[in-house]
PDB file of C-alpha atoms and ligand atoms in Angstrom:
ATOM      1  CA  MET A   1    -236.375 171.725  -2.167  1.00 89.00           C
ATOM      2  CA  ASP A   2    -234.604 174.958  -3.140  1.00 94.00           C
ATOM      3  CA  ASP A   3    -230.878 175.394  -3.937  1.00 93.00           C
ATOM      4  CA  ARG A   4    -230.216 177.281  -0.683  1.00 94.00           C
ATOM      5  CA  THR A   5    -231.562 174.420   1.465  1.00 95.00           C
ATOM      6  CA  PHE A   6    -229.400 171.931  -0.438  1.00 94.00           C
ATOM      7  CA  ARG A   7    -226.271 174.116  -0.110  1.00 95.00           C
ATOM      8  CA  THR A   8    -226.910 174.743   3.600  1.00 96.00           C
ATOM      9  CA  ALA A   9    -227.323 171.026   4.282  1.00 96.00           C
ATOM     10  CA  MET A  10    -224.163 170.101   2.332  1.00 96.00           C
ATOM     11  CA  GLY A  11    -222.234 172.829   4.172  1.00 96.00           C
ATOM     12  CA  LYS A  12    -222.920 170.979   7.438  1.00 97.00           C
ATOM     13  CA  PHE A  13    -220.538 168.282   6.254  1.00 97.00           C
ATOM     14  CA  ALA A  14    -217.192 169.479   7.657  1.00 97.00           C
ATOM     15  CA  THR A  15    -214.276 168.968   5.295  1.00 97.00           C
ATOM     16  CA  GLY A  16    -210.628 169.752   4.824  1.00 97.00           C
ATOM     17  CA  VAL A  17    -209.580 172.164   2.090  1.00 98.00           C
ATOM     18  CA  THR A  18    -207.382 171.360  -0.913  1.00 98.00           C
ATOM     19  CA  VAL A  19    -205.913 173.203  -3.853  1.00 98.00           C
ATOM     20  CA  ILE A  20    -206.106 171.175  -7.072  1.00 98.00           C
ATOM     21  CA  THR A  21    -203.267 171.964  -9.439  1.00 98.00           C
ATOM     22  CA  THR A  22    -202.359 170.917 -12.935  1.00 98.00           C
ATOM     23  CA  GLU A  23    -200.161 171.990 -15.815  1.00 98.00           C
ATOM     24  CA  VAL A  24    -200.967 172.596 -19.489  1.00 97.00           C
ATOM     25  CA  ASN A  25    -198.236 173.651 -21.945  1.00 96.00           C
ATOM     26  CA  ASP A  26    -195.859 174.116 -18.984  1.00 94.00           C
ATOM     27  CA  GLU A  27    -198.274 176.625 -17.359  1.00 97.00           C
ATOM     28  CA  PRO A  28    -199.464 175.798 -13.823  1.00 98.00           C
ATOM     29  CA  TYR A  29    -203.075 176.361 -12.693  1.00 98.00           C
ATOM     30  CA  GLY A  30    -204.629 176.086  -9.242  1.00 98.00           C
ATOM     31  CA  MET A  31    -208.178 175.952  -7.827  1.00 98.00           C
ATOM     32  CA  THR A  32    -209.499 175.550  -4.275  1.00 98.00           C
ATOM     33  CA  ALA A  33    -211.686 172.475  -3.748  1.00 98.00           C
ATOM     34  CA  ASN A  34    -213.194 170.684  -0.785  1.00 98.00           C
ATOM     35  CA  ALA A  35    -215.000 168.056  -2.869  1.00 98.00           C
ATOM     36  CA  PHE A  36    -212.191 165.538  -2.436  1.00 98.00           C
ATOM     37  CA  MET A  37    -212.338 161.996  -1.105  1.00 98.00           C
ATOM     38  CA  SER A  38    -210.465 158.744  -0.966  1.00 98.00           C
ATOM     39  CA  VAL A  39    -212.079 156.040  -3.155  1.00 98.00           C
ATOM     40  CA  SER A  40    -209.987 152.856  -3.168  1.00 98.00           C
ATOM     41  CA  VAL A  41    -206.783 151.411  -1.678  1.00 98.00           C
ATOM     42  CA  ASP A  42    -206.119 148.786  -4.370  1.00 98.00           C
ATOM     43  CA  PRO A  43    -205.692 150.503  -6.750  1.00 97.00           C
ATOM     44  CA  LYS A  44    -205.132 153.796  -4.942  1.00 98.00           C
ATOM     45  CA  LEU A  45    -207.872 156.102  -6.199  1.00 98.00           C
ATOM     46  CA  VAL A  46    -209.168 159.507  -5.102  1.00 98.00           C
ATOM     47  CA  LEU A  47    -212.034 161.630  -6.405  1.00 98.00           C
ATOM     48  CA  ILE A  48    -212.449 165.360  -7.026  1.00 98.00           C
ATOM     49  CA  SER A  49    -215.518 167.213  -8.292  1.00 98.00           C
ATOM     50  CA  ILE A  50    -215.094 170.282 -10.505  1.00 98.00           C
ATOM     51  CA  ASP A  51    -217.759 172.748 -11.594  1.00 97.00           C
ATOM     52  CA  GLU A  52    -218.395 172.702 -15.365  1.00 96.00           C
ATOM     53  CA  LYS A  53    -217.911 176.491 -15.359  1.00 96.00           C
ATOM     54  CA  ALA A  54    -214.503 176.382 -13.634  1.00 98.00           C
ATOM     55  CA  ARG A  55    -211.518 176.951 -15.891  1.00 97.00           C
ATOM     56  CA  MET A  56    -209.783 174.102 -14.069  1.00 97.00           C
ATOM     57  CA  ASN A  57    -212.200 171.637 -15.636  1.00 97.00           C
ATOM     58  CA  ASN A  58    -210.718 172.121 -19.112  1.00 97.00           C
ATOM     59  CA  TYR A  59    -207.172 172.121 -17.779  1.00 98.00           C
ATOM     60  CA  VAL A  60    -207.589 168.757 -15.995  1.00 98.00           C
ATOM     61  CA  ARG A  61    -209.345 167.322 -19.057  1.00 97.00           C
ATOM     62  CA  LYS A  62    -206.459 168.438 -21.284  1.00 98.00           C
ATOM     63  CA  ALA A  63    -203.625 167.489 -18.935  1.00 98.00           C
ATOM     64  CA  GLY A  64    -205.052 164.077 -17.964  1.00 98.00           C
ATOM     65  CA  LYS A  65    -203.439 164.493 -14.560  1.00 98.00           C
ATOM     66  CA  PHE A  66    -203.688 166.643 -11.471  1.00 98.00           C
ATOM     67  CA  ALA A  67    -202.152 167.175  -8.046  1.00 98.00           C
ATOM     68  CA  VAL A  68    -203.925 167.700  -4.726  1.00 98.00           C
ATOM     69  CA  SER A  69    -202.418 169.805  -1.918  1.00 98.00           C
ATOM     70  CA  ILE A  70    -204.224 169.348   1.414  1.00 98.00           C
ATOM     71  CA  LEU A  71    -203.915 172.728   3.116  1.00 97.00           C
ATOM     72  CA  ASN A  72    -202.672 173.290   6.664  1.00 97.00           C
ATOM     73  CA  GLU A  73    -204.409 175.481   9.249  1.00 95.00           C
ATOM     74  CA  ASP A  74    -202.312 178.532   8.316  1.00 95.00           C
ATOM     75  CA  GLN A  75    -203.227 178.428   4.613  1.00 96.00           C
ATOM     76  CA  GLN A  76    -206.656 180.094   4.651  1.00 96.00           C
ATOM     77  CA  ASP A  77    -205.212 182.884   2.538  1.00 95.00           C
ATOM     78  CA  MET A  78    -204.064 180.363  -0.088  1.00 96.00           C
ATOM     79  CA  SER A  79    -207.568 178.825  -0.136  1.00 97.00           C
ATOM     80  CA  ALA A  80    -209.241 182.215  -0.615  1.00 96.00           C
ATOM     81  CA  TYR A  81    -206.771 183.159  -3.351  1.00 97.00           C
ATOM     82  CA  PHE A  82    -207.244 179.971  -5.381  1.00 98.00           C
ATOM     83  CA  ALA A  83    -211.022 180.285  -4.964  1.00 97.00           C
ATOM     84  CA  GLY A  84    -210.791 183.589  -6.855  1.00 95.00           C
ATOM     85  CA  GLN A  85    -211.890 185.559  -3.776  1.00 93.00           C
ATOM     86  CA  MET A  86    -209.020 188.044  -3.943  1.00 92.00           C
ATOM     87  CA  LYS A  87    -208.947 190.736  -6.539  1.00 86.00           C
ATOM     88  CA  GLU A  88    -205.204 190.918  -7.122  1.00 89.00           C
ATOM     89  CA  HIS A  89    -203.228 188.477  -9.272  1.00 91.00           C
ATOM     90  CA  ARG A  90    -200.257 187.024  -7.416  1.00 91.00           C
ATOM     91  CA  SER A  91    -197.092 185.502  -8.660  1.00 94.00           C
ATOM     92  CA  VAL A  92    -197.260 182.118  -6.915  1.00 93.00           C
ATOM     93  CA  SER A  93    -194.109 180.020  -6.438  1.00 95.00           C
ATOM     94  CA  PHE A  94    -195.327 176.462  -6.738  1.00 97.00           C
ATOM     95  CA  ASP A  95    -193.358 173.500  -5.403  1.00 97.00           C
ATOM     96  CA  GLN A  96    -192.546 170.843  -7.964  1.00 97.00           C
ATOM     97  CA  PHE A  97    -193.641 167.415  -6.767  1.00 98.00           C
ATOM     98  CA  ASN A  98    -193.392 164.422  -9.083  1.00 98.00           C
ATOM     99  CA  SER A  99    -193.147 166.926 -11.975  1.00 96.00           C
ATOM    100  CA  MET A 100    -196.416 168.635 -11.009  1.00 98.00           C
ATOM    101  CA  PRO A 101    -197.048 172.063  -9.444  1.00 98.00           C
ATOM    102  CA  ALA A 102    -198.074 171.872  -5.776  1.00 98.00           C
ATOM    103  CA  ILE A 103    -198.719 174.333  -2.931  1.00 98.00           C
ATOM    104  CA  PRO A 104    -195.640 174.902  -0.742  1.00 97.00           C
ATOM    105  CA  GLY A 105    -196.100 173.933   2.924  1.00 96.00           C
ATOM    106  CA  ALA A 106    -199.270 171.871   2.390  1.00 98.00           C
ATOM    107  CA  LEU A 107    -199.903 168.891   4.718  1.00 98.00           C
ATOM    108  CA  VAL A 108    -200.054 166.391   1.872  1.00 98.00           C
ATOM    109  CA  HIS A 109    -199.192 166.437  -1.791  1.00 98.00           C
ATOM    110  CA  LEU A 110    -200.709 163.784  -4.074  1.00 98.00           C
ATOM    111  CA  THR A 111    -200.157 163.422  -7.788  1.00 98.00           C
ATOM    112  CA  CYS A 112    -202.721 161.566  -9.898  1.00 98.00           C
ATOM    113  CA  ASN A 113    -203.380 160.419 -13.432  1.00 98.00           C
ATOM    114  CA  VAL A 114    -207.013 160.718 -14.468  1.00 98.00           C
ATOM    115  CA  HIS A 115    -208.366 157.148 -14.275  1.00 98.00           C
ATOM    116  CA  ASP A 116    -211.973 157.998 -15.145  1.00 98.00           C
ATOM    117  CA  SER A 117    -214.309 160.979 -15.371  1.00 98.00           C
ATOM    118  CA  VAL A 118    -218.078 161.230 -15.124  1.00 98.00           C
ATOM    119  CA  MET A 119    -220.269 164.228 -15.827  1.00 97.00           C
ATOM    120  CA  ALA A 120    -222.745 164.559 -12.979  1.00 98.00           C
ATOM    121  CA  GLY A 121    -225.180 167.457 -13.282  1.00 97.00           C
ATOM    122  CA  ASP A 122    -223.236 170.731 -13.288  1.00 97.00           C
ATOM    123  CA  HIS A 123    -219.955 169.128 -12.141  1.00 97.00           C
ATOM    124  CA  THR A 124    -217.452 166.614 -13.528  1.00 98.00           C
ATOM    125  CA  LEU A 125    -216.158 163.936 -11.179  1.00 98.00           C
ATOM    126  CA  TYR A 126    -212.527 163.004 -11.801  1.00 98.00           C
ATOM    127  CA  ILE A 127    -211.236 159.761 -10.344  1.00 98.00           C
ATOM    128  CA  GLY A 128    -207.464 159.950 -10.070  1.00 98.00           C
ATOM    129  CA  GLU A 129    -205.016 157.074  -9.721  1.00 98.00           C
ATOM    130  CA  VAL A 130    -202.447 158.208  -7.179  1.00 98.00           C
ATOM    131  CA  THR A 131    -198.883 158.155  -8.528  1.00 98.00           C
ATOM    132  CA  ASP A 132    -197.005 159.678  -5.562  1.00 98.00           C
ATOM    133  CA  ILE A 133    -197.597 161.070  -2.065  1.00 98.00           C
ATOM    134  CA  CYS A 134    -195.665 163.394   0.260  1.00 98.00           C
ATOM    135  CA  ILE A 135    -196.823 163.914   3.886  1.00 98.00           C
ATOM    136  CA  THR A 136    -195.785 166.744   6.237  1.00 96.00           C
ATOM    137  CA  ASP A 137    -196.625 167.137   9.955  1.00 95.00           C
ATOM    138  CA  GLY A 138    -199.204 169.732  10.954  1.00 95.00           C
ATOM    139  CA  GLU A 139    -202.896 170.442  11.463  1.00 96.00           C
ATOM    140  CA  PRO A 140    -205.449 170.817   8.626  1.00 96.00           C
ATOM    141  CA  LEU A 141    -207.484 173.802   7.540  1.00 96.00           C
ATOM    142  CA  THR A 142    -211.159 172.840   7.785  1.00 97.00           C
ATOM    143  CA  PHE A 143    -214.358 174.235   6.292  1.00 97.00           C
ATOM    144  CA  PHE A 144    -217.819 174.089   7.858  1.00 96.00           C
ATOM    145  CA  SER A 145    -221.012 176.023   7.127  1.00 95.00           C
ATOM    146  CA  GLY A 146    -219.171 178.304   4.727  1.00 94.00           C
ATOM    147  CA  LYS A 147    -216.466 179.252   7.266  1.00 95.00           C
ATOM    148  CA  TYR A 148    -212.890 178.224   7.855  1.00 95.00           C
ATOM    149  CA  LYS A 149    -212.110 176.508  11.161  1.00 91.00           C
ATOM    150  CA  GLN A 150    -208.987 175.274  12.871  1.00 86.00           C
ATOM    151  CA  ILE A 151    -209.302 171.745  14.177  1.00 84.00           C
ATOM    152  CA  ASN A 152    -208.040 172.781  17.634  1.00 80.00           C
ATOM    153  CA  GLY A 153    -209.996 176.039  17.611  1.00 70.00           C
ATOM    154  CA  PRO A 154    -213.142 176.896  19.609  1.00 60.00           C
ATOM    155  CA  VAL A 155    -215.465 174.514  17.685  1.00 52.00           C
ATOM    156  CA  GLY A 156    -213.174 171.501  18.298  1.00 47.00           C
ATOM    157  CA  VAL A 157    -212.842 172.338  21.998  1.00 43.00           C
ATOM    158  CA  LYS A 158    -216.620 172.718  22.394  1.00 42.00           C
ATOM    159  CA  GLY A 159    -217.249 169.308  20.823  1.00 40.00           C
ATOM    160  CA  VAL A 160    -214.898 167.416  23.212  1.00 40.00           C
TER     161      VAL A 160
HETATM  162  P1  LIG B 201    -209.851 180.804 -11.582  1.00 68.51           P
HETATM  163  O1  LIG B 201    -210.815 181.878 -11.200  1.00 68.51           O
HETATM  164  O2  LIG B 201    -209.329 180.709 -12.971  1.00 68.51           O
HETATM  165  O3  LIG B 201    -208.604 180.745 -10.588  1.00 68.51           O
HETATM  166  C1  LIG B 201    -208.759 180.904  -9.222  1.00 68.51           C
HETATM  167  C2  LIG B 201    -207.708 181.887  -8.749  1.00 68.51           C
HETATM  168  O4  LIG B 201    -206.426 181.255  -8.797  1.00 68.51           O
HETATM  169  C3  LIG B 201    -207.636 183.163  -9.600  1.00 68.51           C
HETATM  170  O5  LIG B 201    -207.425 184.253  -8.725  1.00 68.51           O
HETATM  171  C4  LIG B 201    -206.392 182.901 -10.464  1.00 68.51           C
HETATM  172  O6  LIG B 201    -205.740 184.106 -10.837  1.00 68.51           O
HETATM  173  C5  LIG B 201    -205.530 182.087  -9.512  1.00 68.51           C
HETATM  174  N1  LIG B 201    -204.545 181.243 -10.186  1.00 68.51           N
HETATM  175  C6  LIG B 201    -204.773 180.065 -10.804  1.00 68.51           C
HETATM  176  N2  LIG B 201    -203.617 179.586 -11.304  1.00 68.51           N
HETATM  177  C7  LIG B 201    -202.638 180.485 -10.988  1.00 68.51           C
HETATM  178  C8  LIG B 201    -201.217 180.566 -11.226  1.00 68.51           C
HETATM  179  N3  LIG B 201    -200.552 179.651 -11.920  1.00 68.51           N
HETATM  180  N4  LIG B 201    -200.537 181.623 -10.718  1.00 68.51           N
HETATM  181  C9  LIG B 201    -201.183 182.586  -9.992  1.00 68.51           C
HETATM  182  N5  LIG B 201    -202.511 182.587  -9.767  1.00 68.51           N
HETATM  183  C10 LIG B 201    -203.236 181.543 -10.255  1.00 68.51           C
HETATM  184  N6  LIG B 201    -215.257 174.540  -6.859  1.00 68.51           N
HETATM  185  C11 LIG B 201    -215.365 173.304  -7.406  1.00 68.51           C
HETATM  186  O7  LIG B 201    -215.594 173.189  -8.611  1.00 68.51           O
HETATM  187  N7  LIG B 201    -215.211 172.177  -6.658  1.00 68.51           N
HETATM  188  C12 LIG B 201    -214.959 172.221  -5.318  1.00 68.51           C
HETATM  189  O8  LIG B 201    -214.797 171.178  -4.664  1.00 68.51           O
HETATM  190  C13 LIG B 201    -214.854 173.511  -4.702  1.00 68.51           C
HETATM  191  N8  LIG B 201    -214.578 173.608  -3.394  1.00 68.51           N
HETATM  192  C14 LIG B 201    -214.424 174.853  -2.825  1.00 68.51           C
HETATM  193  C15 LIG B 201    -214.083 174.916  -1.468  1.00 68.51           C
HETATM  194  C16 LIG B 201    -213.877 176.150  -0.855  1.00 68.51           C
HETATM  195  C17 LIG B 201    -213.515 176.182   0.614  1.00 68.51           C
HETATM  196  C18 LIG B 201    -213.997 177.329  -1.633  1.00 68.51           C
HETATM  197  C19 LIG B 201    -213.757 178.661  -0.977  1.00 68.51           C
HETATM  198  C20 LIG B 201    -214.317 177.263  -2.974  1.00 68.51           C
HETATM  199  C21 LIG B 201    -214.533 176.021  -3.599  1.00 68.51           C
HETATM  200  N9  LIG B 201    -214.838 175.906  -4.962  1.00 68.51           N
HETATM  201  C22 LIG B 201    -214.983 174.671  -5.536  1.00 68.51           C
HETATM  202  C23 LIG B 201    -214.987 177.102  -5.818  1.00 68.51           C
HETATM  203  C24 LIG B 201    -213.748 177.338  -6.699  1.00 68.51           C
HETATM  204  O9  LIG B 201    -212.546 177.348  -5.937  1.00 68.51           O
HETATM  205  C25 LIG B 201    -213.856 178.705  -7.416  1.00 68.51           C
HETATM  206  O10 LIG B 201    -215.130 178.808  -8.032  1.00 68.51           O
HETATM  207  C26 LIG B 201    -212.751 178.893  -8.450  1.00 68.51           C
HETATM  208  O11 LIG B 201    -212.478 180.269  -8.623  1.00 68.51           O
HETATM  209  C27 LIG B 201    -213.187 178.397  -9.813  1.00 68.51           C
HETATM  210  O12 LIG B 201    -212.065 177.862 -10.467  1.00 68.51           O
HETATM  211  P2  LIG B 201    -211.432 178.414 -11.825  1.00 68.51           P
HETATM  212  O13 LIG B 201    -210.642 177.267 -12.371  1.00 68.51           O
HETATM  213  O14 LIG B 201    -212.454 179.039 -12.720  1.00 68.51           O
HETATM  214  O15 LIG B 201    -210.500 179.416 -11.127  1.00 68.51           O
END
């Protein structure tokens, strides 16, 4: 099986989109990620998967904590920016949530302490123990087959 077949198959799993944030020496950092899942209710654990080559990997390792902002349907631009897909550097005004940087206007903010980490191939899996949550009304940004979708857009309507 080649890499392209694997990537294409995994892309058929529709997901939401998050921006992972953390802070090292009072400097905030953000990175777009869709490898995010809920793991456990008691204790409350979530999981993220970060590429070994991503700068964010070292930042989360150093900080020992991270925040997750689940993006809303109007935040495609924010996703592209924190995936490094835009050439220009922006001055981003982060929200402060539970003393962590977070993306303003996101559907959900979670803050986590790193509970465990496991190297798995070319990624590191971070299991985070959730320390606080903030929920806002709205619809999520979704990602499917390498493209952004809105949950009430044409694909959702077709599937009903
Ligand atoms: P960098 O290239 O260092 O940063 C990304 C961008 O954010 C840069 O433009 C940088 O300037 C900017 N930035 C960061 N912090 C700040 C700040 N404080 N102020 C202003 N700008 C800032 N990769 C994974 O490892 N796991 C995933 O689950 C994953 N999911 C993805 C899902 C989607 C939908 C997309 C589009 C990409 C995904 N990626 C994922 C890829 C990942 O987002 C990129 O490879 C990312 O650029 C690598 O992270 P980095 O830490 O090296 O980022």
